[in-house]
Short mmCIF file of C-alpha atoms in Angstrom, two decimals:
data_model
loop_
_atom_site.label_atom_id
_atom_site.label_comp_id
_atom_site.label_asym_id
_atom_site.label_seq_id
_atom_site.Cartn_x
_atom_site.Cartn_y
_atom_site.Cartn_z
CA MET A 1 -0.02 -0.03 0.00
CA TYR A 2 1.30 3.44 -0.94
CA ARG A 3 0.66 7.10 -0.26
CA LEU A 4 0.75 9.86 -2.94
CA LEU A 5 1.19 13.64 -2.69
CA ILE A 6 0.15 15.85 -5.61
CA VAL A 7 1.76 19.34 -5.52
CA ASP A 8 0.44 22.03 -7.91
CA ASP A 9 -0.38 25.70 -7.36
CA GLU A 10 -3.40 25.39 -9.61
CA ALA A 11 -6.00 23.58 -7.60
CA PHE A 12 -8.20 22.47 -10.61
CA ILE A 13 -5.07 20.78 -12.19
CA ALA A 14 -4.15 19.00 -8.87
CA ASN A 15 -7.80 17.80 -8.50
CA GLY A 16 -7.90 16.78 -12.12
CA ILE A 17 -4.85 14.55 -11.65
CA LYS A 18 -6.41 13.08 -8.50
CA SER A 19 -9.58 12.15 -10.30
CA SER A 20 -7.94 11.01 -13.53
CA VAL A 21 -6.68 7.65 -12.29
CA ASP A 22 -8.24 4.89 -10.13
CA TRP A 23 -5.42 5.03 -7.55
CA GLN A 24 -6.78 2.27 -5.37
CA LYS A 25 -6.41 -0.23 -8.18
CA LEU A 26 -2.68 0.65 -8.26
CA GLY A 27 -2.40 0.09 -4.48
CA ILE A 28 -2.38 3.69 -3.50
CA VAL A 29 -4.55 4.13 -0.42
CA SER A 30 -4.04 7.83 0.18
CA VAL A 31 -3.94 10.82 -2.24
CA ALA A 32 -3.24 14.21 -0.71
CA ILE A 33 -3.05 17.56 -2.41
CA ALA A 34 -0.77 20.61 -1.60
CA ASN A 35 -0.85 23.92 -3.54
CA ASN A 36 2.48 25.27 -2.39
CA LEU A 37 5.74 24.37 -0.69
CA ARG A 38 4.55 25.23 2.85
CA GLN A 39 1.48 22.94 2.61
CA ALA A 40 3.62 20.16 1.11
CA LYS A 41 6.10 20.31 3.93
CA GLU A 42 3.32 20.23 6.55
CA LEU A 43 1.87 17.13 4.88
CA PHE A 44 5.27 15.39 4.95
CA ASP A 45 5.56 16.14 8.66
CA ASN A 46 2.11 14.62 9.35
CA GLN A 47 2.20 11.45 7.33
CA PRO A 48 4.61 9.34 5.29
CA VAL A 49 4.68 9.94 1.48
CA ASP A 50 5.87 7.23 -0.84
CA MET A 51 5.71 9.21 -4.08
CA MET A 52 5.06 12.76 -5.17
CA ILE A 53 3.74 14.24 -8.47
CA CYS A 54 5.02 17.83 -8.45
CA ASP A 55 4.69 20.86 -10.65
CA ILE A 56 8.06 22.56 -11.24
CA GLU A 57 6.94 26.17 -11.78
CA MET A 58 5.08 27.56 -8.76
CA PRO A 59 5.06 31.13 -7.43
CA GLN A 60 5.82 30.40 -3.81
CA GLY A 61 8.84 28.19 -4.49
CA SER A 62 9.59 25.76 -7.29
CA GLY A 63 9.05 22.05 -7.27
CA LEU A 64 12.84 21.61 -7.69
CA GLU A 65 13.40 23.45 -4.33
CA LEU A 66 10.76 21.26 -2.75
CA TYR A 67 12.33 18.02 -3.91
CA GLU A 68 15.79 19.15 -2.77
CA TRP A 69 14.26 19.50 0.76
CA VAL A 70 12.40 16.17 0.39
CA LYS A 71 15.75 14.32 -0.64
CA GLU A 72 17.30 15.58 2.61
CA GLN A 73 14.40 15.02 4.98
CA HIS A 74 12.55 12.07 3.39
CA PRO A 75 15.03 10.32 1.05
CA GLN A 76 12.78 7.32 0.36
CA THR A 77 10.10 9.47 -1.44
CA GLU A 78 10.10 9.16 -5.24
CA CYS A 79 9.17 12.13 -7.47
CA ILE A 80 7.62 12.68 -10.92
CA PHE A 81 7.93 16.30 -12.16
CA LEU A 82 5.39 18.14 -14.29
CA THR A 83 6.00 21.19 -16.35
CA CYS A 84 4.32 23.30 -19.13
CA HIS A 85 7.65 23.91 -20.93
CA ALA A 86 10.21 21.49 -22.36
CA ASP A 87 13.05 23.37 -20.72
CA PHE A 88 16.40 21.55 -20.95
CA HIS A 89 17.63 23.24 -17.73
CA TYR A 90 14.64 21.97 -15.74
CA ALA A 91 15.04 18.46 -17.15
CA LYS A 92 18.71 18.36 -16.33
CA LYS A 93 18.13 19.56 -12.74
CA ALA A 94 15.30 17.07 -12.27
CA LEU A 95 17.53 14.16 -13.39
CA GLN A 96 20.33 15.38 -11.16
CA LEU A 97 18.03 15.24 -8.16
CA GLY A 98 17.13 11.72 -9.03
CA SER A 99 13.46 12.16 -10.11
CA PHE A 100 11.81 9.15 -11.59
CA GLU A 101 10.20 10.93 -14.57
CA TYR A 102 9.81 14.36 -16.23
CA LEU A 103 6.45 14.89 -17.93
CA LEU A 104 4.95 17.72 -19.94
CA LYS A 105 1.50 19.14 -19.19
CA PRO A 106 -1.14 18.17 -19.91
CA VAL A 107 -0.27 14.55 -19.26
CA PRO A 108 -2.62 12.00 -20.94
CA HIS A 109 -4.41 9.78 -18.29
CA ASP A 110 -3.11 6.55 -19.86
CA GLU A 111 0.52 7.86 -19.89
CA LEU A 112 0.28 8.97 -16.23
CA LYS A 113 -1.14 5.59 -15.24
CA LEU A 114 1.66 3.79 -17.13
CA VAL A 115 4.38 5.85 -15.50
CA MET A 116 2.88 5.41 -12.06
CA THR A 117 2.62 1.72 -12.55
CA LYS A 118 6.36 1.54 -13.35
CA LEU A 119 7.19 3.67 -10.33
CA ILE A 120 5.18 1.57 -7.99
CA GLU A 121 6.96 -1.57 -9.31
CA LYS A 122 10.34 0.09 -8.76
CA ILE A 123 9.40 1.02 -5.16
CA ARG A 124 8.11 -2.44 -4.41
CA LYS A 125 11.25 -4.12 -5.61
CA GLU A 126 13.51 -1.66 -3.74
CA ARG A 127 11.51 -2.16 -0.55
CA GLU A 128 11.58 -5.94 -0.78
CA SER A 129 15.33 -5.87 -1.33
CA ALA A 130 15.93 -3.42 1.53
CA THR A 131 13.62 -5.28 3.78
CA MET A 132 15.38 -8.59 3.20
CA VAL A 133 18.85 -7.02 3.86
CA THR A 134 17.67 -5.34 7.11
CA GLU A 135 15.79 -8.38 8.36
CA ARG A 136 18.89 -10.59 7.70
CA PHE A 137 21.07 -8.02 9.57
CA TRP A 138 18.89 -8.25 12.66
CA GLN A 139 18.74 -12.03 12.45
CA ASP A 140 22.53 -12.04 12.35
CA VAL A 141 22.60 -9.73 15.42
CA LEU A 142 20.25 -11.93 17.37
CA SER A 143 22.09 -15.13 16.46
CA GLN A 144 25.46 -13.48 17.25
CA ALA A 145 26.72 -13.97 13.74
CA ILE A 146 27.38 -10.25 14.11
CA PRO A 147 29.10 -9.57 17.47
CA SER A 148 27.31 -7.12 19.72
CA PHE A 149 30.05 -4.53 19.57
CA PRO A 150 29.05 -0.90 18.62
CA ASP A 151 31.98 -0.51 16.08
CA LYS A 152 31.39 -3.88 14.45
CA ILE A 153 27.69 -3.34 14.07
CA MET A 154 28.18 0.11 12.52
CA GLU A 155 30.72 -1.43 10.15
CA ILE A 156 28.13 -3.92 8.89
CA ILE A 157 25.43 -1.23 8.74
CA GLU A 158 27.62 1.01 6.51
CA LYS A 159 28.75 -1.94 4.35
CA GLN A 160 25.20 -3.12 3.72
CA LYS A 161 23.89 0.48 3.28
CA ILE A 162 21.18 0.04 5.94
CA PRO A 163 19.65 3.52 6.92
CA TYR A 164 20.81 3.41 10.53
CA THR A 165 23.14 5.91 12.32
CA ARG A 166 25.22 5.54 15.36
CA SER A 167 22.98 8.01 17.26
CA MET A 168 19.79 5.98 16.64
CA GLY A 169 17.81 4.31 19.34
CA PHE A 170 15.94 1.00 18.76
CA LEU A 171 12.77 -0.21 20.44
CA PRO A 172 12.15 -3.99 20.13
CA VAL A 173 8.59 -5.38 20.36
CA VAL A 174 8.24 -9.21 20.48
CA ILE A 175 5.04 -10.69 19.15
CA SER A 176 4.36 -14.22 20.50
CA VAL A 177 1.66 -16.28 18.85
CA GLN A 178 -0.03 -18.34 21.53
CA HIS A 179 -2.39 -20.44 19.44
CA TRP A 180 -4.63 -20.56 16.41
CA GLU A 181 -8.28 -21.41 16.80
CA LYS A 182 -8.02 -23.72 13.84
CA SER A 183 -5.28 -26.37 13.18
CA LEU A 184 -3.05 -25.40 10.28
CA THR A 185 -1.09 -27.34 7.69
CA ALA A 186 2.45 -26.31 6.93
CA ARG A 187 1.28 -24.38 3.82
CA GLU A 188 -1.55 -22.71 5.75
CA ALA A 189 0.89 -21.70 8.55
CA GLN A 190 3.04 -19.92 5.87
CA ILE A 191 -0.03 -18.07 4.51
CA MET A 192 -1.05 -17.05 8.00
CA GLU A 193 2.38 -15.78 8.85
CA TYR A 194 2.25 -13.65 5.69
CA ALA A 195 -1.16 -12.33 6.83
CA LEU A 196 0.26 -11.56 10.27
CA ARG A 197 3.12 -9.65 8.74
CA ASN A 198 0.73 -7.62 6.58
CA ALA A 199 -1.39 -6.78 9.54
CA LEU A 200 1.65 -5.69 11.53
CA GLU A 201 2.67 -3.38 8.66
CA GLU A 202 -0.73 -1.87 8.37
CA VAL A 203 -1.80 -1.53 11.99
CA VAL A 204 1.39 -1.40 14.11
CA ILE A 205 4.11 -0.03 11.80
CA GLN A 206 1.58 1.92 9.72
CA ARG A 207 3.76 2.01 6.56
CA GLY A 208 6.49 4.57 6.36
CA SER A 209 7.57 4.29 10.03
CA ASN A 210 11.18 3.44 10.59
CA ALA A 211 10.56 -0.14 11.61
CA GLN A 212 11.57 -3.65 10.55
CA ILE A 213 9.73 -6.93 11.00
CA VAL A 214 12.04 -9.86 11.82
CA ARG A 215 11.09 -13.55 12.08
CA ILE A 216 13.17 -14.82 14.96
CA LYS A 217 11.70 -18.32 15.54
CA PRO A 218 8.46 -20.31 14.98
CA ASP A 219 5.56 -18.36 16.46
CA TYR A 220 7.76 -15.35 17.28
CA LEU A 221 7.98 -12.14 15.30
CA LEU A 222 9.95 -9.04 16.23
CA ILE A 223 9.49 -5.49 15.26
CA VAL A 224 12.50 -3.14 15.61
CA PHE A 225 11.46 0.51 15.68
CA SER A 226 14.23 3.02 15.07
CA GLU A 227 14.43 6.72 16.00
CA ASP A 228 17.08 9.44 15.48
CA GLN A 229 18.44 10.78 18.74
CA PRO A 230 15.40 9.81 20.84
CA SER A 231 14.67 11.84 23.98
CA SER A 232 13.10 10.36 27.08
CA ASP A 233 9.81 12.23 26.40
CA SER A 234 9.62 11.07 22.77
CA CYS A 235 10.33 7.44 23.84
CA SER A 236 7.59 7.50 26.41
CA THR A 237 5.16 8.92 23.81
CA ASN A 238 6.22 6.40 21.16
CA ARG A 239 5.86 3.45 23.49
CA ASN A 240 2.42 4.43 24.46
CA ASP A 241 1.42 5.02 20.85
CA ILE A 242 2.83 1.58 19.98
CA ARG A 243 0.98 -0.08 22.78
CA ASN A 244 -2.33 1.28 21.48
CA ARG A 245 -1.46 0.12 17.95
CA CYS A 246 -0.60 -3.34 19.34
CA ARG A 247 -3.94 -3.52 21.09
CA THR A 248 -5.67 -2.86 17.83
CA PHE A 249 -3.49 -5.44 16.06
CA ILE A 250 -4.56 -8.10 18.62
CA GLU A 251 -8.24 -7.25 18.08
CA VAL A 252 -7.75 -7.63 14.30
CA CYS A 253 -6.01 -11.04 14.71
CA ASN A 254 -8.68 -12.29 17.08
CA GLN A 255 -11.49 -11.21 14.70
CA TYR A 256 -10.16 -11.92 11.29
CA LEU A 257 -7.19 -14.34 11.56
CA TYR A 258 -8.55 -16.55 14.46
CA CYS A 259 -5.26 -16.08 16.19
CA HIS A 260 -4.38 -15.32 19.85
CA LEU A 261 -1.13 -13.65 20.73
CA SER A 262 0.59 -11.11 22.97
CA CYS A 263 2.95 -8.27 22.38
CA TYR A 264 5.88 -7.58 24.59
CA ILE A 265 7.38 -4.01 24.39
CA GLY A 266 11.02 -3.51 25.51
CA LYS A 267 12.92 -0.35 26.32
CA PRO A 268 14.74 1.86 23.72
CA VAL A 269 18.39 0.76 23.42
CA LYS A 270 21.34 1.13 21.06
CA ALA A 271 21.88 -1.30 18.19
CA HIS A 272 24.44 -3.42 20.07
CA GLU A 273 22.04 -3.80 23.01
CA VAL A 274 19.01 -5.05 20.95
CA ARG A 275 19.92 -8.79 21.27
CA ASP A 276 19.98 -8.65 25.09
CA MET A 277 16.71 -6.77 25.17
CA VAL A 278 15.02 -9.33 22.84
CA ASP A 279 16.30 -12.16 24.98
CA SER A 280 14.85 -10.41 28.05
CA LEU A 281 11.51 -10.05 26.32
CA ILE A 282 11.34 -13.71 25.36
CA ALA A 283 12.38 -14.77 28.91
CA PHE A 284 9.77 -12.42 30.31
CA LYS A 285 7.12 -14.07 28.06
CA LYS A 286 8.12 -17.55 29.08
CA ASN A 287 7.47 -16.74 32.74
CA GLN A 288 4.01 -15.58 31.98
CA VAL A 289 2.48 -18.26 29.81
CA ASN A 290 -1.11 -17.53 30.69
CA ILE A 291 -0.96 -13.94 29.44
CA VAL A 292 -2.91 -13.96 26.18
CA ASP A 293 -4.18 -11.23 23.93
CA ARG A 294 -2.46 -8.54 25.94
CA VAL A 295 0.22 -5.88 25.51
CA ILE A 296 2.93 -5.86 28.12
CA PHE A 297 5.78 -3.48 28.86
CA ILE A 298 8.89 -5.28 30.02
CA ASP A 299 9.12 -2.96 33.03
CA GLU A 300 5.62 -3.71 34.26
CA GLN A 301 5.34 -5.30 37.68
CA ILE A 302 4.15 -8.83 37.21
CA LYS A 303 3.42 -11.12 40.17
CA LYS A 304 5.94 -13.86 40.69
CA GLU A 305 5.05 -17.44 39.87
CA SER A 306 2.97 -19.02 42.58
CA GLN A 307 2.89 -22.56 44.00
CA ILE A 308 1.48 -24.92 41.41
CA PRO A 309 -0.69 -27.83 42.38
CA LEU A 310 0.74 -31.24 41.48
CA PRO A 311 -1.28 -33.78 39.53
CA PRO A 312 -2.24 -37.27 40.98
CA MET A 313 0.20 -39.18 38.71
CA ASN A 314 -0.25 -42.47 40.61
CA VAL A 315 -4.08 -42.37 40.05
CA TRP A 316 -3.53 -41.57 36.31
CA SER A 317 -1.10 -44.51 36.09
CA GLU A 318 -3.82 -46.89 37.41
CA LEU A 319 -6.31 -45.43 34.92
CA ILE A 320 -3.94 -46.20 32.07
CA LYS A 321 -3.49 -49.78 33.24
CA GLN A 322 -7.27 -50.17 33.42
CA GLY A 323 -7.71 -48.64 29.94
CA ASN A 324 -10.29 -46.16 31.41
CA LYS A 325 -9.94 -43.59 28.55
CA LYS A 326 -12.89 -41.33 29.31
CA LYS A 327 -12.04 -40.83 32.98
CA LEU A 328 -8.37 -40.39 32.22
CA LEU A 329 -8.86 -37.78 29.58
CA ASP A 330 -11.50 -35.90 31.63
CA GLU A 331 -9.46 -35.78 34.74
CA SER A 332 -6.17 -34.73 32.97
CA GLN A 333 -7.92 -32.05 30.89
CA GLN A 334 -9.83 -30.64 33.93
CA PHE A 335 -6.63 -30.58 35.97
CA LEU A 336 -4.81 -28.54 33.34
CA ASP A 337 -7.88 -26.34 32.83
CA SER A 338 -7.37 -25.22 36.45
CA TRP A 339 -3.84 -24.05 35.52
CA LYS A 340 -5.31 -21.62 33.03
CA ARG A 341 -6.58 -19.54 35.94
CA ILE A 342 -3.07 -19.14 37.46
CA GLU A 343 -2.00 -15.72 36.19
CA CYS A 344 1.59 -16.06 37.25
CA LEU A 345 2.21 -19.51 35.64
CA GLY A 346 5.69 -19.82 34.09
CA ALA A 347 7.16 -22.17 31.51
CA LYS A 348 9.08 -23.82 34.34
CA GLY A 349 5.86 -25.18 35.80
CA LEU A 350 4.77 -26.59 32.41
CA GLN A 351 8.16 -28.22 31.95
CA GLN A 352 7.98 -29.89 35.41
CA PHE A 353 4.49 -31.26 34.64
CA TYR A 354 5.80 -32.50 31.24
CA GLN A 355 8.67 -34.34 32.80
CA SER A 356 6.62 -35.90 35.59
CA PHE A 357 3.88 -36.96 33.28
CA LEU A 358 6.16 -38.44 30.69
CA GLN A 359 8.06 -40.38 33.33
CA MET A 360 4.73 -41.75 34.65
CA VAL A 361 3.54 -42.87 31.18
CA LEU A 362 6.91 -44.51 30.30
CA HIS A 363 7.05 -46.39 33.61
CA THR A 364 3.44 -47.50 33.27
CA LEU A 365 3.92 -48.76 29.78
CA HIS A 366 7.20 -50.50 30.79
CA GLN A 367 5.18 -52.32 33.48
CA GLN A 368 2.88 -53.58 30.73
CA GLY A 369 5.86 -54.77 28.72
CA LEU A 370 5.62 -52.08 26.04
CA ARG A 371 8.53 -50.20 24.43
CA ALA A 372 7.43 -46.54 25.07
CA ASP A 373 10.33 -45.05 23.21
CA GLU A 374 9.11 -46.78 19.99
CA ILE A 375 5.51 -45.80 20.62
CA PHE A 376 6.23 -42.15 21.20
CA SER A 377 9.14 -41.48 18.91
CA ASP A 378 7.23 -38.59 17.22
CA HIS A 379 6.11 -37.14 20.58
CA LEU A 380 9.63 -36.80 22.12
CA SER A 381 11.41 -34.66 19.39
CA PRO A 382 13.00 -31.46 20.73
CA GLU A 383 10.53 -29.45 18.58
CA ARG A 384 7.55 -31.20 20.02
CA VAL A 385 8.80 -30.74 23.56
CA LEU A 386 9.17 -27.02 23.03
CA SER A 387 5.72 -26.69 21.49
CA ALA A 388 4.12 -28.86 24.26
CA THR A 389 5.47 -26.52 26.99
CA ARG A 390 4.64 -23.27 25.29
CA SER A 391 1.20 -22.82 26.81
CA VAL A 392 -1.32 -24.79 28.94
CA LYS A 393 -3.47 -25.36 25.81
CA ASP A 394 -0.44 -26.86 23.96
CA LEU A 395 0.32 -29.00 26.98
CA GLN A 396 -3.26 -30.23 26.96
CA ASP A 397 -3.09 -31.18 23.33
CA TRP A 398 0.16 -33.08 23.92
CA VAL A 399 -1.20 -34.94 26.97
CA ARG A 400 -4.28 -35.93 25.00
CA ASP A 401 -2.25 -37.24 22.10
CA VAL A 402 0.08 -39.27 24.35
CA LEU A 403 -2.76 -40.79 26.38
CA GLU A 404 -4.78 -41.82 23.33
CA LYS A 405 -1.73 -43.46 21.81
CA ALA A 406 -0.76 -45.27 24.98
CA LEU A 407 -4.33 -46.58 25.50
CA VAL A 408 -4.58 -47.86 21.97
CA HIS A 409 -1.37 -49.93 22.45
CA ILE A 410 -2.52 -51.29 25.84
CA GLN A 411 -5.88 -52.16 24.55
CA GLY A 412 -4.30 -53.85 21.48
CA LEU A 413 -2.05 -55.81 23.84
CA ASP A 414 -4.94 -56.99 25.94
CA SER A 415 -6.88 -58.13 22.88
CA SER A 416 -3.99 -59.99 21.23
CA GLU A 417 -2.40 -61.82 24.23
CA THR A 418 -3.56 -65.19 25.53
CA VAL A 419 -3.83 -65.73 29.26
CA VAL A 420 -0.64 -67.70 29.37
CA GLU A 421 1.22 -64.94 27.46
CA LYS A 422 -0.05 -62.40 29.96
CA ILE A 423 1.21 -64.57 32.80
CA LYS A 424 4.60 -64.84 31.24
CA ARG A 425 4.88 -61.12 30.58
CA TYR A 426 3.94 -60.27 34.12
CA ILE A 427 6.53 -62.71 35.47
CA ALA A 428 9.17 -61.14 33.17
CA LEU A 429 8.38 -57.63 34.36
CA HIS A 430 8.33 -58.54 38.03
CA ILE A 431 11.16 -61.17 38.09
CA ASP A 432 13.01 -59.24 40.82
CA GLN A 433 9.97 -59.01 43.08
CA GLU A 434 7.93 -61.40 45.20
CA LEU A 435 5.80 -63.47 42.85
CA SER A 436 2.83 -65.52 44.01
CA ARG A 437 -0.05 -67.00 42.13
CA GLN A 438 -2.44 -64.66 43.94
CA TYR A 439 -0.56 -61.59 42.62
CA ILE A 440 -0.59 -62.99 39.11
CA ALA A 441 -4.31 -63.93 39.38
CA ASP A 442 -5.15 -60.43 40.52
CA TYR A 443 -3.30 -58.96 37.51
CA ILE A 444 -5.00 -61.30 34.99
CA GLY A 445 -8.35 -61.05 36.57
CA LEU A 446 -9.03 -64.81 37.01
CA SER A 447 -8.99 -67.16 40.03
CA PRO A 448 -5.58 -68.58 41.21
CA ASP A 449 -6.74 -72.15 40.79
CA TYR A 450 -7.86 -71.54 37.16
CA ILE A 451 -4.62 -69.93 36.08
CA VAL A 452 -2.46 -72.63 37.73
CA LYS A 453 -4.35 -75.38 35.88
CA LEU A 454 -4.37 -73.55 32.57
CA PHE A 455 -0.66 -72.64 32.70
CA LYS A 456 0.30 -76.30 33.53
CA LYS A 457 -1.92 -77.63 30.75
CA GLU A 458 -0.42 -75.36 28.02
CA THR A 459 3.22 -75.25 29.10
CA GLY A 460 3.78 -78.50 30.93
CA LEU A 461 5.26 -76.55 33.86
CA SER A 462 3.78 -75.27 37.12
CA ILE A 463 3.90 -71.49 37.52
CA SER A 464 6.45 -71.85 40.33
CA ASP A 465 8.67 -74.05 38.24
CA TYR A 466 8.42 -71.57 35.32
CA ILE A 467 9.32 -68.70 37.63
CA LEU A 468 12.38 -70.65 38.93
CA LYS A 469 13.50 -71.48 35.40
CA GLU A 470 13.28 -67.84 34.27
CA ARG A 471 15.14 -66.57 37.34
CA ILE A 472 17.97 -69.04 36.86
CA ASN A 473 18.21 -68.24 33.13
CA LEU A 474 18.41 -64.50 33.95
CA ALA A 475 21.00 -65.16 36.60
CA LYS A 476 23.19 -67.14 34.11
CA GLU A 477 22.98 -64.11 31.67
CA LEU A 478 24.01 -61.65 34.40
CA LEU A 479 26.83 -63.90 35.60
CA SER A 480 28.27 -64.34 32.13
CA MET A 481 27.71 -60.86 30.67
CA THR A 482 28.36 -58.48 33.64
CA ASP A 483 30.77 -57.91 36.42
CA THR A 484 28.14 -57.27 39.08
CA THR A 485 28.61 -59.10 42.38
CA ILE A 486 26.87 -62.44 42.85
CA SER A 487 24.80 -61.04 45.75
CA ASN A 488 23.54 -58.29 43.41
CA VAL A 489 22.70 -60.97 40.83
CA ALA A 490 20.63 -62.76 43.46
CA LEU A 491 18.71 -59.61 44.24
CA ALA A 492 18.16 -58.87 40.56
CA VAL A 493 16.39 -62.22 40.01
CA GLY A 494 14.24 -62.01 43.14
CA PHE A 495 16.29 -63.73 45.93
CA SER A 496 17.03 -61.74 49.06
CA ASN A 497 18.76 -64.73 50.68
CA PHE A 498 22.16 -65.29 49.02
CA SER A 499 22.63 -68.80 50.45
CA TYR A 500 19.27 -69.95 49.23
CA PHE A 501 20.01 -68.52 45.74
CA SER A 502 23.36 -70.37 45.60
CA THR A 503 21.76 -73.70 46.68
CA LEU A 504 18.94 -73.44 44.09
CA PHE A 505 21.42 -72.34 41.36
CA LYS A 506 23.75 -75.35 41.99
CA LYS A 507 20.75 -77.69 42.04
CA GLU A 508 19.55 -76.38 38.63
CA VAL A 509 22.86 -75.84 36.87
CA SER A 510 25.05 -78.41 38.68
CA VAL A 511 27.73 -75.79 39.59
CA THR A 512 27.86 -72.83 42.05
CA PRO A 513 27.33 -69.34 40.75
CA GLN A 514 31.08 -68.63 41.32
CA ASP A 515 32.15 -71.69 39.30
CA TYR A 516 29.62 -70.89 36.54
CA ARG A 517 31.12 -67.41 36.10
CA LYS A 518 34.70 -68.82 36.04
CA GLY A 519 33.73 -71.16 33.33
CA CYS A 520 32.24 -68.47 31.07
CA PRO A 521 34.32 -66.91 28.17
CA SER A 522 35.92 -63.59 29.00
CA LYS A 523 33.52 -60.72 28.85
#
């Protein structure tokens, strides 16, 4: 979107130019008119001007004089000169000043439209190129590819011809996208980021301001406002103005983009201090995960994180074993819903929950004989961990996914295993513990007498004989493959009495544990 200023001392000519072209179709949203140099300068002071159509011959100061002033004060503004006379001196001066075109009055509408179309395309390409260079500069500053030393930063600024000076101050504003109301594909996410950037330019930057949008990480955008020799009063006014624009931006995103976010406004700093200020803003945001759709100054007083209630992980573990999906999902979601009312909830609390919950699920599945690392390979990537602990809603989504996947595997295990296979799996998982037919029967959900008879019928062994056989086999493996003490081997296979273990081992293997280890090949 662009803004045009028409300068001509004859009002009917200026109005005629304004009405001769459908400017909106060219992307020009504002067309202002000035009839002399004083009016033109006032308009420049009140709003940004992207391009100017200016008469050269005017009684209160020529268009050439005006453009000389514009080149000094607003160097990004392009100019097209109009004149009634094909004067070589005028044309030469216009070219020296760097005007885009020099046209003779009266200008045919089609010719004016064609020239303006070419000018807009030139401005668009230059802006895109300058924006890419400046955004890359700030990304390098933030990643420390450019060291945060004043002289080094100014060296890069001058080399890349970025319009910053040593005296400038910079105000960083971090925009954190909390969540979208609709799930997005990768392609849709790119489109929505583009829409967010456009909204930022229109509502917060308001085109023409000295500001640069920078993508710093997924779901984080940064605006760097710049100002020549900022005073404390001007900084305070600018911050308040930016806060109001950010509030409007949030409303626009809520209403039209189905997006919820927050804006964190830093303090004005020098170029070499921007990285530290951005890091502080992101850290500030991470300690206030329940702040949504708000604009926050970094120096606002926010309450410290309060004590967070812990979830009943032991109860949830039993519900997983029982396969009680409805109750498990309801309880976990309701518990995390209560966290949404904790205003001072920080990312640390979410990370603690994540670790405790994951440990509980992995342990529970291990007890069931399942390889949790294989089941949840796509849920444990660093990217997924970061996204899961970004907000309570993200954590809820992750918990729901993990529980549903865990329950599917447990239910599949129950449906595919025979009773004897379940007995063997229970024995393997509890080989180092006290094992009785009553414990096994309780786990299977059948009577002790029934499982004893069934196991004997299908395997030819009693349950107690099978347990002893498995314990001795495991002991042989530990003796041959590890250097652990024989007493520790005994404990690992469920014998607290070392002498009793040695007696049973010799009875089954015909040698003592010590002699068995001596006879094994070198480990």
